[in-house]
Every structure is written in structure tokens, then in C-alpha cells.
Coordinates of C-alpha atoms in Angstrom, one line a residue:
M1 CA 3.7 44.5 -21.2
E2 CA 1.0 41.5 -21.6
S3 CA -2.3 42.4 -22.8
K4 CA -5.4 42.6 -20.3
K5 CA -6.5 39.2 -22.7
I6 CA -3.3 37.7 -22.0
R7 CA -3.4 37.7 -18.0
K8 CA -7.2 36.4 -18.1
I9 CA -6.1 34.1 -19.9
K10 CA -3.7 33.2 -17.6
T11 CA -5.8 33.5 -14.6
K12 CA -8.4 31.3 -16.2
N13 CA -6.2 28.3 -16.2
F14 CA -4.6 29.0 -12.9
L15 CA -8.1 29.0 -11.7
Q16 CA -8.7 25.8 -13.7
C17 CA -5.9 23.8 -12.7
S18 CA -5.4 24.8 -8.9
S19 CA -9.5 23.5 -8.9
L20 CA -8.0 20.2 -10.3
V21 CA -5.5 20.3 -7.9
L22 CA -8.4 20.5 -4.7
I23 CA -10.7 18.4 -6.8
G24 CA -8.4 15.6 -7.3
A25 CA -6.7 15.2 -3.6
L26 CA -10.2 15.5 -2.3
F27 CA -11.2 12.6 -4.3
F28 CA -8.4 10.8 -3.1
A29 CA -9.1 11.3 0.3
A30 CA -13.0 10.4 0.0
A31 CA -11.9 6.9 -1.8
N32 CA -9.8 5.9 0.6
P33 CA -10.3 5.0 4.4
N34 CA -10.7 8.9 6.1
P35 CA -11.3 10.5 9.3
V36 CA -14.9 11.6 8.2
I37 CA -15.9 7.9 6.3
K38 CA -13.5 5.9 8.1
Q39 CA -13.9 2.8 5.3
G40 CA -14.1 5.5 2.3
L41 CA -16.1 5.5 -0.8
S42 CA -15.0 2.8 -2.9
F43 CA -17.3 4.3 -6.2
I44 CA -14.7 7.0 -6.7
G45 CA -11.6 4.5 -7.2
W46 CA -13.1 4.1 -10.4
F47 CA -12.8 7.8 -11.5
L48 CA -10.1 8.3 -9.4
Y49 CA -7.4 10.0 -12.0
V50 CA -10.1 11.9 -13.4
P51 CA -9.6 15.2 -12.0
F52 CA -5.6 14.6 -12.3
F53 CA -5.7 13.3 -16.1
Y54 CA -7.3 16.5 -16.4
L55 CA -5.0 18.6 -14.8
I56 CA -2.4 17.4 -16.9
K57 CA -4.2 18.3 -20.6
K58 CA -4.8 21.8 -19.3
S59 CA -1.9 22.6 -17.5
L60 CA 1.3 24.1 -19.6
L61 CA 4.6 22.0 -19.8
K62 CA 6.6 24.8 -17.7
N63 CA 3.5 24.6 -15.1
S64 CA 2.8 20.7 -15.0
W65 CA 5.4 20.1 -12.6
F66 CA 4.3 22.2 -9.8
Y67 CA 0.4 21.9 -9.6
S68 CA 1.4 17.9 -10.4
G69 CA 3.7 18.2 -6.9
I70 CA 1.0 20.3 -5.3
Y71 CA -1.5 17.5 -5.7
G72 CA 1.1 14.9 -5.0
V73 CA 1.5 16.8 -1.2
L74 CA -2.5 17.2 -0.8
C75 CA -2.8 13.8 -1.2
V76 CA -0.5 12.1 1.2
C77 CA -1.4 14.9 3.9
S78 CA -5.4 14.6 3.2
Y79 CA -5.1 10.4 3.4
A80 CA -1.6 9.8 5.2
Y81 CA -2.3 12.7 7.6
W82 CA -2.0 10.0 10.7
L83 CA 1.9 10.3 10.0
Y84 CA 2.5 13.4 11.7
N85 CA 0.8 11.3 15.4
Y86 CA 2.6 7.9 14.5
D87 CA 6.0 9.9 13.7
P88 CA 6.1 13.7 12.3
L89 CA 9.7 12.5 10.9
C90 CA 7.8 10.2 9.1
L91 CA 5.4 12.7 7.2
Y92 CA 8.5 15.4 7.0
V93 CA 10.0 13.1 4.8
A94 CA 6.9 11.5 2.4
I95 CA 5.8 15.5 1.9
P96 CA 8.7 16.3 0.3
I97 CA 9.3 12.7 -1.5
A98 CA 5.2 13.2 -2.9
F99 CA 5.9 16.4 -3.9
I100 CA 9.5 15.8 -6.1
G101 CA 7.6 12.0 -6.9
T102 CA 4.3 13.9 -8.6
A103 CA 6.3 16.7 -10.0
L104 CA 8.6 14.4 -12.3
L105 CA 5.3 12.4 -13.0
G106 CA 3.3 15.3 -14.3
L107 CA 6.1 15.9 -16.4
V108 CA 6.7 12.6 -18.0
L109 CA 2.4 12.9 -18.5
K110 CA 2.3 15.9 -20.1
S111 CA 5.7 15.4 -22.2
T112 CA 3.5 12.9 -23.6
E113 CA 1.1 14.4 -25.0
K114 CA 3.4 16.0 -27.8
L115 CA 4.7 12.3 -28.4
F116 CA 1.5 10.6 -28.7
V117 CA -1.1 12.8 -29.9
K118 CA -3.6 11.0 -31.2
N119 CA -3.5 8.2 -27.8
A120 CA -1.3 9.8 -25.3
W121 CA -4.6 8.7 -22.6
L122 CA -3.3 4.8 -22.9
V123 CA 0.5 6.2 -22.7
Q124 CA -0.5 8.1 -19.7
F125 CA -2.5 5.0 -18.5
L126 CA 0.7 3.1 -18.3
I127 CA 2.4 5.7 -16.8
I128 CA 0.5 5.9 -13.8
C129 CA 0.4 2.6 -12.8
T130 CA 4.9 2.5 -13.6
F131 CA 4.8 4.9 -11.0
D132 CA 2.6 3.3 -8.8
Y133 CA 4.5 0.1 -9.1
L134 CA 7.8 2.0 -9.0
R135 CA 6.8 3.7 -6.0
T136 CA 6.5 0.4 -3.6
I137 CA 10.0 -0.9 -3.9
G138 CA 13.0 -0.4 -2.1
F139 CA 14.2 1.3 1.1
L140 CA 11.2 3.8 0.8
G141 CA 8.5 1.4 -1.0
V142 CA 5.3 2.1 0.6
H143 CA 2.1 0.4 -1.1
Y144 CA -0.7 3.0 1.3
G145 CA -2.8 4.9 -1.8
L146 CA -2.7 2.1 -4.4
A147 CA -5.8 2.6 -6.3
A148 CA -7.1 -1.1 -6.0
Y149 CA -7.2 -0.9 -2.2
T150 CA -10.1 1.4 -2.6
Q151 CA -12.1 -1.5 -3.5
W152 CA -11.0 -3.3 -0.6
K153 CA -14.6 -3.8 1.1
F154 CA -15.9 -5.4 -2.8
S155 CA -15.6 -9.2 -2.6
A156 CA -16.1 -10.8 -5.9
L157 CA -14.0 -8.1 -7.3
L158 CA -11.1 -9.2 -5.0
Q159 CA -11.0 -12.4 -6.2
I160 CA -9.6 -11.9 -9.0
T161 CA -5.3 -10.6 -7.4
S162 CA -5.3 -14.5 -6.6
V163 CA -4.4 -14.2 -10.4
I164 CA -3.1 -10.9 -10.9
G165 CA -2.2 -10.0 -8.2
V166 CA -2.6 -6.1 -6.6
F167 CA -0.8 -4.6 -9.1
G168 CA -3.3 -6.3 -12.0
L169 CA -6.2 -4.8 -10.1
N170 CA -4.6 -1.7 -10.0
A171 CA -4.4 -1.2 -13.8
F172 CA -7.9 -2.2 -14.0
V173 CA -9.4 0.5 -11.3
I174 CA -6.8 3.5 -12.7
F175 CA -7.8 1.9 -16.3
S176 CA -11.3 3.5 -15.9
S177 CA -9.8 7.1 -15.0
S178 CA -8.1 6.7 -18.3
L179 CA -11.0 6.0 -20.5
I180 CA -13.5 8.5 -18.5
F181 CA -11.0 11.3 -19.9
A182 CA -10.2 9.8 -22.5
F183 CA -13.8 10.3 -23.4
I184 CA -14.4 13.8 -22.0
S185 CA -11.0 15.0 -23.8
K186 CA -11.9 14.1 -26.9
A187 CA -15.5 15.0 -27.1
E188 CA -14.0 18.2 -26.0
D189 CA -11.5 18.4 -28.6
K190 CA -14.1 18.0 -31.1
K191 CA -15.8 20.6 -30.2
Y192 CA -13.6 22.8 -30.0
F193 CA -12.4 21.7 -33.6
M194 CA -15.8 22.0 -35.1
R195 CA -15.9 25.1 -33.7
K196 CA -12.5 26.2 -35.3
M197 CA -13.3 24.4 -38.9
I198 CA -16.9 26.9 -39.3
S199 CA -14.7 29.7 -38.0
D200 CA -11.5 29.0 -40.2
D201 CA -14.6 28.6 -42.9
K202 CA -15.3 32.1 -42.8
H203 CA -11.8 33.7 -42.8
Y204 CA -9.8 31.9 -45.1
E205 CA -10.4 30.8 -49.3
G206 CA -9.0 29.1 -51.9
A207 CA -5.6 27.6 -51.3
T208 CA -4.5 28.8 -47.6
Y209 CA -8.2 27.7 -46.7
I210 CA -7.1 24.1 -47.9
N211 CA -4.3 24.0 -45.7
Y212 CA -6.5 24.9 -42.4
I213 CA -9.1 22.2 -43.4
S214 CA -6.3 19.8 -43.7
D215 CA -5.1 20.7 -40.0
N216 CA -8.6 21.1 -38.7
T217 CA -9.9 17.3 -40.1
R218 CA -6.3 15.8 -38.7
S219 CA -7.1 17.0 -35.5
L220 CA -11.0 15.5 -35.8
K221 CA -9.7 12.2 -36.2
N222 CA -7.1 12.3 -33.2
A223 CA -10.3 13.0 -31.0
S224 CA -12.2 10.3 -32.4
L225 CA -13.8 8.1 -29.8
K226 CA -12.9 5.0 -31.8
N227 CA -10.2 3.9 -29.9
P228 CA -11.5 4.7 -26.5
L229 CA -15.1 3.1 -27.4
I230 CA -13.4 -0.4 -28.4
A231 CA -11.2 -0.2 -24.8
L232 CA -14.5 0.1 -23.2
C233 CA -16.1 -2.7 -24.7
I234 CA -13.0 -4.7 -23.3
W235 CA -13.1 -3.8 -20.2
A236 CA -16.8 -3.9 -20.2
V237 CA -16.4 -7.6 -21.2
L238 CA -13.2 -8.0 -18.5
F239 CA -15.5 -6.3 -15.5
I240 CA -18.1 -9.1 -16.1
L241 CA -16.4 -12.0 -16.5
I242 CA -13.9 -10.8 -12.9
I243 CA -17.3 -10.2 -10.9
I244 CA -19.3 -13.6 -12.4
Q245 CA -15.2 -15.5 -11.6
G246 CA -15.4 -13.8 -8.0
N247 CA -18.7 -15.2 -7.1
I248 CA -18.7 -18.1 -7.9
K249 CA -15.3 -18.7 -6.2
L250 CA -17.0 -17.2 -3.1
K251 CA -19.7 -19.2 -3.6
K252 CA -17.7 -22.5 -3.5
D253 CA -17.5 -24.7 0.2
S254 CA -14.5 -25.7 1.7
D255 CA -13.8 -27.9 4.3
Y256 CA -10.9 -28.3 6.6
K257 CA -10.1 -29.6 9.7
T258 CA -9.7 -26.6 12.0
V259 CA -7.8 -25.0 15.3
T260 CA -9.5 -22.5 17.4
A261 CA -7.1 -19.1 18.0
V262 CA -8.0 -16.1 20.0
A263 CA -6.9 -12.4 19.1
I264 CA -6.2 -9.6 21.6
Q265 CA -6.3 -6.4 21.3
H266 CA -5.3 -4.8 25.1
N267 CA -5.6 -1.1 23.3
D268 CA -2.5 0.1 24.9
S269 CA -1.7 3.9 24.8
P270 CA 1.2 4.3 22.7
D271 CA 2.2 7.6 24.7
E272 CA 3.2 6.0 27.9
N273 CA 6.4 3.9 28.3
G274 CA 8.2 2.6 31.5
I275 CA 7.8 -1.0 33.9
E276 CA 4.5 0.3 35.1
N277 CA 3.2 0.6 32.3
F278 CA 4.7 -1.7 30.6
T279 CA 3.0 -4.5 33.7
E280 CA -0.2 -2.9 33.2
S281 CA -0.3 -4.0 29.2
I282 CA 0.9 -7.4 30.4
Q283 CA -1.7 -7.7 33.1
T284 CA -5.0 -6.4 30.7
L285 CA -3.4 -8.9 27.8
I286 CA -4.0 -11.8 30.8
K287 CA -7.7 -10.5 32.0
L288 CA -8.7 -10.8 28.3
T289 CA -7.1 -13.9 27.3
D290 CA -8.5 -15.2 30.9
E291 CA -11.8 -14.2 29.6
A292 CA -11.5 -15.7 25.8
F293 CA -10.8 -19.1 28.0
E294 CA -13.8 -19.3 29.9
I295 CA -16.0 -18.5 26.9
N296 CA -13.7 -21.1 24.7
P297 CA -11.8 -23.6 26.4
Q298 CA -11.2 -25.0 23.5
I299 CA -8.3 -22.4 22.3
K300 CA -5.1 -23.3 21.2
L301 CA -3.4 -20.6 19.8
V302 CA -3.3 -17.0 21.4
I303 CA -1.8 -14.7 19.1
W304 CA -1.3 -11.0 21.2
P305 CA 0.1 -8.1 19.0
E306 CA 2.9 -6.0 18.4
T307 CA 5.5 -5.4 20.9
A308 CA 2.3 -6.7 23.3
V309 CA 5.8 -7.3 25.7
V310 CA 8.5 -4.7 25.6
P311 CA 11.4 -6.3 27.4
S312 CA 13.2 -9.1 25.7
I313 CA 12.0 -12.0 27.5
I314 CA 14.9 -14.1 26.6
Y315 CA 17.4 -11.6 27.7
H316 CA 16.3 -10.2 30.7
Y317 CA 15.2 -13.9 31.7
N318 CA 19.2 -14.4 31.2
S319 CA 20.1 -10.8 32.5
E320 CA 20.7 -9.2 36.0
E321 CA 20.5 -6.0 34.6
N322 CA 17.4 -5.2 35.3
T323 CA 15.4 -7.0 38.3
D324 CA 12.1 -5.4 37.5
R325 CA 12.0 -6.6 33.9
K326 CA 13.0 -10.0 34.9
K327 CA 10.3 -10.3 37.5
L328 CA 7.9 -8.9 34.5
V329 CA 9.8 -11.9 32.3
S330 CA 9.3 -14.5 34.4
Y331 CA 5.7 -13.9 35.5
V332 CA 4.6 -13.2 31.8
L333 CA 6.1 -17.2 30.9
N334 CA 4.7 -18.2 34.5
Y335 CA 1.5 -17.4 33.1
F336 CA 2.4 -18.9 29.6
Q337 CA 3.8 -22.3 31.0
N338 CA -0.4 -22.7 33.1
H339 CA -2.0 -23.1 29.9
K340 CA -2.3 -25.5 27.6
S341 CA -2.4 -23.8 24.5
N342 CA 0.1 -22.0 22.2
F343 CA 1.2 -18.5 22.4
I344 CA 2.3 -16.0 19.0
L345 CA 3.1 -12.8 20.8
G346 CA 5.7 -9.4 19.4
N347 CA 8.4 -8.5 21.5
Q348 CA 11.4 -6.3 21.9
H349 CA 14.1 -9.5 21.1
I350 CA 17.9 -8.5 22.0
E351 CA 20.6 -10.5 21.0
T352 CA 24.3 -9.9 22.4
K353 CA 26.4 -10.4 19.5
N354 CA 30.0 -10.5 20.8
E355 CA 32.1 -11.0 24.2
R356 CA 31.6 -7.0 24.6
K357 CA 28.0 -7.8 24.7
N358 CA 27.1 -5.2 21.6
K359 CA 23.3 -5.1 21.5
E360 CA 21.5 -5.7 18.5
Y361 CA 18.1 -5.1 19.4
Y362 CA 14.7 -6.7 17.1
N363 CA 10.7 -6.0 16.4
S364 CA 9.9 -9.8 16.6
A365 CA 7.4 -12.3 17.0
L366 CA 7.6 -15.3 19.4
L367 CA 5.7 -18.9 19.4
F368 CA 5.6 -20.3 22.5
T369 CA 4.1 -24.1 22.3
E370 CA 1.8 -25.8 24.3
N371 CA 3.8 -28.1 27.0
Q372 CA 6.9 -26.5 25.9
S373 CA 9.0 -25.5 29.3
M374 CA 9.8 -21.9 29.7
F375 CA 12.6 -22.3 31.9
P376 CA 14.6 -21.5 30.2
P377 CA 12.5 -19.7 27.2
E378 CA 13.6 -21.5 24.2
P379 CA 10.8 -20.3 21.3
E380 CA 11.0 -19.6 18.1
I381 CA 12.1 -16.8 16.8
Y382 CA 10.9 -14.5 13.7
N383 CA 12.7 -10.8 13.8
K384 CA 10.9 -8.5 11.6
M385 CA 12.9 -8.3 7.7
H386 CA 10.9 -4.8 6.3
L387 CA 11.1 -2.5 8.6
V388 CA 9.2 1.3 8.5
P389 CA 11.5 4.1 6.9
F390 CA 13.4 6.2 9.5
S391 CA 10.9 5.3 12.2
E392 CA 12.5 1.3 12.9
Y393 CA 15.3 1.5 10.5
F394 CA 18.2 3.7 8.2
P395 CA 20.2 2.1 6.0
Y396 CA 22.6 5.0 5.1
E397 CA 24.7 5.2 8.6
K398 CA 28.0 5.3 6.9
Y399 CA 27.1 8.0 4.4
F400 CA 25.2 9.9 6.6
P401 CA 26.1 9.6 10.1
N402 CA 25.3 13.1 11.7
L403 CA 21.3 12.1 10.1
Y404 CA 21.8 8.3 11.2
K405 CA 22.7 10.1 14.5
T406 CA 19.2 12.4 15.0
I407 CA 17.2 9.4 14.1
L408 CA 18.4 7.6 16.5
E409 CA 18.7 9.9 19.2
K410 CA 14.1 10.3 18.5
Q411 CA 13.0 7.0 18.3
K412 CA 12.3 4.6 20.9
F413 CA 12.3 1.0 18.7
F414 CA 15.1 1.6 16.4
S415 CA 15.6 -2.0 15.6
E416 CA 18.0 -4.5 13.1
P417 CA 16.9 -6.3 10.5
G418 CA 15.4 -9.8 9.9
K419 CA 17.4 -11.8 7.6
E420 CA 15.3 -15.0 7.2
L421 CA 10.9 -15.5 6.9
K422 CA 10.2 -17.7 9.5
I423 CA 7.7 -20.1 8.6
F424 CA 6.0 -21.5 12.8
K425 CA 4.3 -24.6 12.6
T426 CA 2.0 -25.8 15.1
Q427 CA -1.2 -27.8 16.3
G428 CA -1.1 -28.5 12.1
L429 CA -0.8 -24.3 11.0
S430 CA 2.1 -23.4 9.0
I431 CA 1.9 -19.5 10.4
Y432 CA 4.3 -16.9 8.6
T433 CA 4.0 -13.7 11.0
P434 CA 4.0 -10.0 9.5
I435 CA 4.6 -7.5 11.6
C436 CA 2.7 -4.7 11.1
F437 CA 4.5 -3.0 7.8
E438 CA 5.5 -6.0 6.7
N439 CA 1.6 -7.1 5.4
T440 CA 1.3 -4.1 3.2
F441 CA 4.4 -5.9 0.7
P442 CA 2.4 -8.4 -1.4
D443 CA 5.9 -10.3 -2.2
L444 CA 6.9 -10.8 0.8
C445 CA 4.0 -12.9 1.6
R446 CA 4.6 -14.4 -1.6
Q447 CA 7.7 -15.8 -0.5
A448 CA 6.5 -17.0 2.8
Y449 CA 3.8 -19.1 0.9
K450 CA 6.6 -20.5 -1.4
K451 CA 8.9 -21.7 1.9
G452 CA 5.4 -23.3 3.0
A453 CA 3.3 -20.5 4.8
R454 CA -0.4 -22.0 4.9
C455 CA -1.9 -18.6 7.4
F456 CA -0.6 -15.0 8.0
V457 CA -1.1 -13.6 11.5
C458 CA -0.1 -10.6 11.7
L459 CA 0.8 -8.5 14.5
A460 CA 0.4 -5.1 14.0
N461 CA 0.4 -1.5 16.4
D462 CA -1.3 1.5 14.6
S463 CA -2.1 2.7 18.1
W464 CA 0.5 5.5 17.5
A465 CA -1.3 6.8 14.5
K466 CA -4.3 7.5 16.5
S467 CA -6.3 7.0 13.7
E468 CA -9.7 4.5 12.9
S469 CA -8.7 5.5 9.3
C470 CA -5.1 4.5 8.8
Q471 CA -5.9 1.0 10.6
Y472 CA -8.8 0.2 8.1
A473 CA -6.3 1.1 5.2
H474 CA -4.2 -1.5 7.5
L475 CA -7.4 -3.8 7.4
A476 CA -7.9 -3.1 3.7
M477 CA -4.5 -4.2 2.5
A478 CA -4.6 -7.7 4.9
K479 CA -7.4 -8.9 2.8
F480 CA -5.4 -8.2 -0.5
R481 CA -2.8 -10.5 1.0
A482 CA -5.2 -13.1 2.3
V483 CA -6.9 -13.7 -1.5
E484 CA -3.5 -13.1 -3.5
N485 CA -2.1 -16.7 -1.6
G486 CA -5.4 -18.3 -1.1
I487 CA -4.9 -18.5 2.7
P488 CA -6.7 -17.2 5.7
A489 CA -5.0 -14.4 8.1
A490 CA -5.3 -13.5 12.1
I491 CA -4.7 -9.8 13.0
S492 CA -3.8 -9.0 16.3
A493 CA -3.4 -5.0 16.8
V494 CA -2.9 -3.3 20.0
S495 CA -5.8 -0.6 19.1
G496 CA -7.6 -2.2 15.8
Q497 CA -8.3 -3.7 13.6
T498 CA -8.1 -7.0 15.3
A499 CA -9.7 -9.2 12.7
F500 CA -9.4 -12.7 11.2
I501 CA -10.3 -13.2 7.5
D502 CA -10.7 -16.1 5.3
Q503 CA -9.1 -17.4 2.5
N504 CA -11.6 -15.3 0.1
G505 CA -10.5 -11.9 1.7
I506 CA -13.5 -12.4 3.9
L507 CA -14.1 -10.3 7.3
T508 CA -15.2 -12.8 9.3
A509 CA -14.9 -11.2 13.2
M510 CA -13.8 -8.0 13.6
A511 CA -13.2 -6.6 17.4
V512 CA -14.2 -2.9 17.8
P513 CA -11.3 -0.1 17.4
F514 CA -10.1 1.1 20.6
T515 CA -11.3 -1.1 23.0
K516 CA -10.0 -3.8 25.0
S517 CA -11.4 -6.6 23.3
Y518 CA -10.4 -10.1 21.3
V519 CA -12.1 -12.2 18.6
I520 CA -12.4 -15.7 18.6
C521 CA -12.2 -18.0 15.3
E522 CA -11.2 -21.2 13.7
L523 CA -8.4 -21.1 11.4
P524 CA -8.6 -23.6 8.6
V525 CA -5.8 -26.3 8.7
L526 CA -4.4 -26.5 5.2
S527 CA -2.0 -29.0 4.0
D528 CA 1.5 -28.3 2.4
E529 CA -0.6 -29.7 -1.1
Y530 CA -2.7 -27.2 -1.3
N531 CA -3.1 -26.0 -4.4
P532 CA -1.4 -22.2 -5.0
T533 CA -3.5 -19.3 -7.0
V534 CA -1.5 -18.0 -10.1
Y535 CA -0.6 -15.1 -8.2
N536 CA 1.8 -17.9 -6.0
Q537 CA 3.3 -18.2 -9.0
I538 CA 3.9 -15.8 -11.3
G539 CA 3.9 -12.7 -8.4
D540 CA 4.4 -9.0 -9.7
V541 CA 4.7 -9.6 -13.5
F542 CA 1.4 -6.8 -13.7
G543 CA 3.3 -4.3 -12.2
Y544 CA 7.0 -5.0 -13.7
G545 CA 5.1 -6.4 -16.7
I546 CA 3.6 -3.0 -17.2
A547 CA 6.9 -1.2 -16.8
F548 CA 8.7 -3.0 -19.7
L549 CA 5.8 -2.8 -21.7
L550 CA 5.8 1.4 -21.4
L551 CA 9.7 1.1 -21.6
A552 CA 9.1 -0.9 -24.9
V553 CA 6.4 1.7 -26.0
L554 CA 8.1 4.7 -25.7
I555 CA 11.8 3.1 -27.0
I556 CA 9.4 2.0 -30.1
R557 CA 7.5 5.7 -31.2
G558 CA 11.5 7.5 -29.9
F559 CA 12.8 5.2 -33.0
I560 CA 10.0 6.3 -35.3
V561 CA 10.1 10.0 -34.1
I562 CA 14.1 9.4 -35.3
I563 CA 12.9 7.8 -38.9
N564 CA 10.4 10.3 -39.6
K565 CA 12.8 13.4 -38.7
V566 CA 15.2 12.0 -40.9
L567 CA 13.4 11.1 -44.0
C568 CA 12.0 14.9 -44.1
R569 CA 15.1 16.1 -43.8
N570 CA 16.0 14.3 -46.8
A571 CA 12.7 15.5 -48.4
Q572 CA 13.6 19.0 -48.1
K573 CA 17.3 18.2 -49.4
Q574 CA 15.8 16.7 -52.7

């Protein structure tokens, strides 16, 4: 039976770890846009991971995976609770993925304490950064929740992403948590070993005491604050330089020819469907567009949000299958025909691929240009390439046919992924139209820039989430994409946040969320010779670079441990 003292120690440890799990999840939720503080508390981002690092320190190896997994689940539920409103399946999938991912992360972090006794905090920093990078790639990759995005309102700081990208800034922000933890942890260790030395001094004498004092002296050396102090000085100097560079960049004047644009937000209900709702939505879009033209007749680009027109414009125009949809499509085309402007809009585009008339559905952006004949419709088309996992796309039909069938039956808009980036050119603008989820991925937007895009026009629909904090999180990532590539961005979202962002990430206009509204702004015309940012040229080197650095550190340390064991065995044999 366990002694009363051991049970008391276990209970105390359980309470400590449970408290740290809850505090860590609360920090994570508060630092990011949340239901209480819609835009989040950015300053918490600088010590976001301190409770989690401390949780790893306090938990035992056999329990670290469990506490870490629960921490990951609470972070997802408190920060991305709106996934349930968007699509319950997304949340059901996100919870076990979060648990497994952070549980493995906790085990790895705890294991480093034995491998890197003195500077485990530095290696743990590299592990967190690598984990954040790895979770953004592949079919299940998402960017929501990166520590860097907590700083989306810090304009001067944001400018550095034009050099180091979001993963560079993510590492910089996480490092502050690592530093704070290092100081707290080492100060606590130093205090503990000092007390232990006093205790040993009272109980041991002679040769035995020498062994104890030697061990304690070594432990005190490992608790030295020298390395954290050096790291703090370097970090502080870098922070000052980054802010100076950012402020200088923000003060630079820019003089470009501009195009007047309007982004429409018609605040359509995501729960309603059918031809009546489609007609009402289009009438609202037209009414808001007409109001914008009355205020500014010089508008040359009209932007309607994702799936603003649900019936496939080309397919239904050429089809007799659904006369109501055909009439609605003709109504929209007539409206375009009577306006001296260019229209970019979201549409559920359908393509017929063969004689059997098998259909392929795409979530698409269409460009109708000024003075173009609308009958028959021949818009330029971009098909969304990076689809939302499980909600829009599931690529493993061959391996999981039953799961694929179940998902397909539940989804309203299951799509095929597009195959190539399309750059729209109109009014001197070279436009890439990331559709909703796509503008959260930096490398996709970077590839669009390299293909010629000099403006982002994002068509979004976050109305499914019914959450203003969700929409602010999406807006935050759009600001990063603008700064990383040094080009402006316009967002037309069904319910928000409809906005314009300049090439420095400054929010120049935004519609009130969850209202029928619009914003008018001037989009600068940037030439093909516009100087690329450093990020344009090097990409996410701070993402995969840190991952490779961690791998190298682990390999080197592994070799050192093996060599030391071999030397010890040889010494014992002699």
C-alpha cells in the first residue's frame, strides 16, 4: 500500500498539473480572438506557452502525454469552438487529432529533459516551433492558432514577416515564452538545490558528503541563468531592431495609380437553401452594389463573396435541367451586362467531363470584365485548390469508401480541387483570388505572387461559424499574407470581415460584421517589376529550417550519448 505521504505528493502533483492545463488553455483562448474579447489579448501571446512548458516540467514522463493531450483538446475547443457551427464533423475530427498531436508533443518535450539537462528549454523551443510548422502542412494542415497570429494588430512588428514570414515571427514570439519559463524554472531549481545543500551539510560528513556536494554543485551549475540572460539580451536587441525597421517601413510614402473597388457583404443566412434563398441573396447583392455605385460612380471592380451565386452560371445557362436556375443566372448576367465595371464573384462552378455527363463540382471565383458579352457567359475561372478537409474534400475515397460515402451524404458543397493557380488581369491589376480557407496558407499566396499576382482578392464565407471571433482570426491571417508578399488585399465575406488591407498590412476599411454592407476603397496598381519581398524569395525557410536544425541537434546529441556510454564501459573494463 502507498504511504500517506506518497499519496499526498501524487495528489499535489495532480492538482498542479490540472491547474496548469486549465491556465494554459485559458491563455491560448485569451491571446487569440475569442467570444468574450473578439480581437483577442495580443500581449498574452508573449507568454502564451509558459504554463505548458511548466506543465511538462511538473508532470511525470508516464503522465505527460495525457496532460498534454487534454491541453491540446481544451485549446481547440476554447479557440475553435465555432467549428461545430461550421461543420460538426470538423470538430469531431479536430478533437482526437489535437489530443494525439499534443500528447506526442508532450512526450517528446518531457524526454528532452534527460537528454539536455542544462539547456532543455532551448531544445523544447525548437520542438514547439517544429510542431507548429508540421501541423500546417498536408491534407489536415491548418494555420489557425499559431502564436504569431496573436500579434496581428501590432503593425510595426508585422513588417518583419516580409523578411522571415509567419514562421519566423512565430518562433520569435514563442521564444519569449521559452525565456520566461527558463528564468522561472532555473530560479526554482537553484532555490531547491541550495536548500538541499544545506540539508546535506547537516546529515553527511567525510567522503560521503563530498559525493553529495559534488552532485549538488553540478546541479547548481545546470541551474545557472547565464544562457537565458545571454538569450534575453539577443532577443531584446532583435525586438528593438524589428520595431525600428517596422516603423521606418510604415512611414514610407507610396504613390501608385489606383483602381476604385467595392467589396460587398450581403450577410446571407447559411442555414437556408433553395431557389428562393438564392434569388433573395442575389437581389441583396445587386441592391448593395447599386447603393455603392450611387455613392461612387467611379467603381471599376465589384467583388462579391464566396458562392455569392450558387447556381453554376455556365452550366445552368447552357442547360435546360432547371429552368428556375437558368432564369436566375440570366438575371445576373443581364445585370453585369448593364454595368460599366468588372465583377469578381464566388460561384459553385460545374463542369461536364464526358459523354455520360458526369459532373465535377468546384468552388470557384469568376471574373466578368467590362464591355464583355455576357451571352453566352465566358468568364475567366479559378477553381479553389486547397479545400477544407472533410467539409469540402476527402481524397481517400479509394481506401475508405464507406467513410467517403458517409461524408458525401452530409455535405452541401463537396468539391473537386482545382489544378492550377489563375491570375486575373483587369484594369491594370494582377489579381489572385484565394477562396476563403486558401488565404490562411502563406506558401500558396507566395506561389501566386511568383506567378504574377500583385493583389489578393479573397472571397470568403465564415457565416457558417456564426462567430465574430472566427472572422477576426481569418482577418488576422489575411493581414499576414499582405505583408509577407508586400501587396494589398481585398476581402469580400458573406458576413464579415469584409475589408481592405494595404501592402503594409494596415486595415484601411472594414464593414461592420453580420450586417448587409459594403466597403469602397482604392486598390493600388503594382507593376510586374514591383520589388519582391525577402519572403517572396526565400519562402518558409524559418519553418522547415528550424525543423532541420532540431533534427541535427537530436542526432548530434544522440551520438554524444552513445560515445559517452562506450567510453564509460571501456573505463569500467580497465
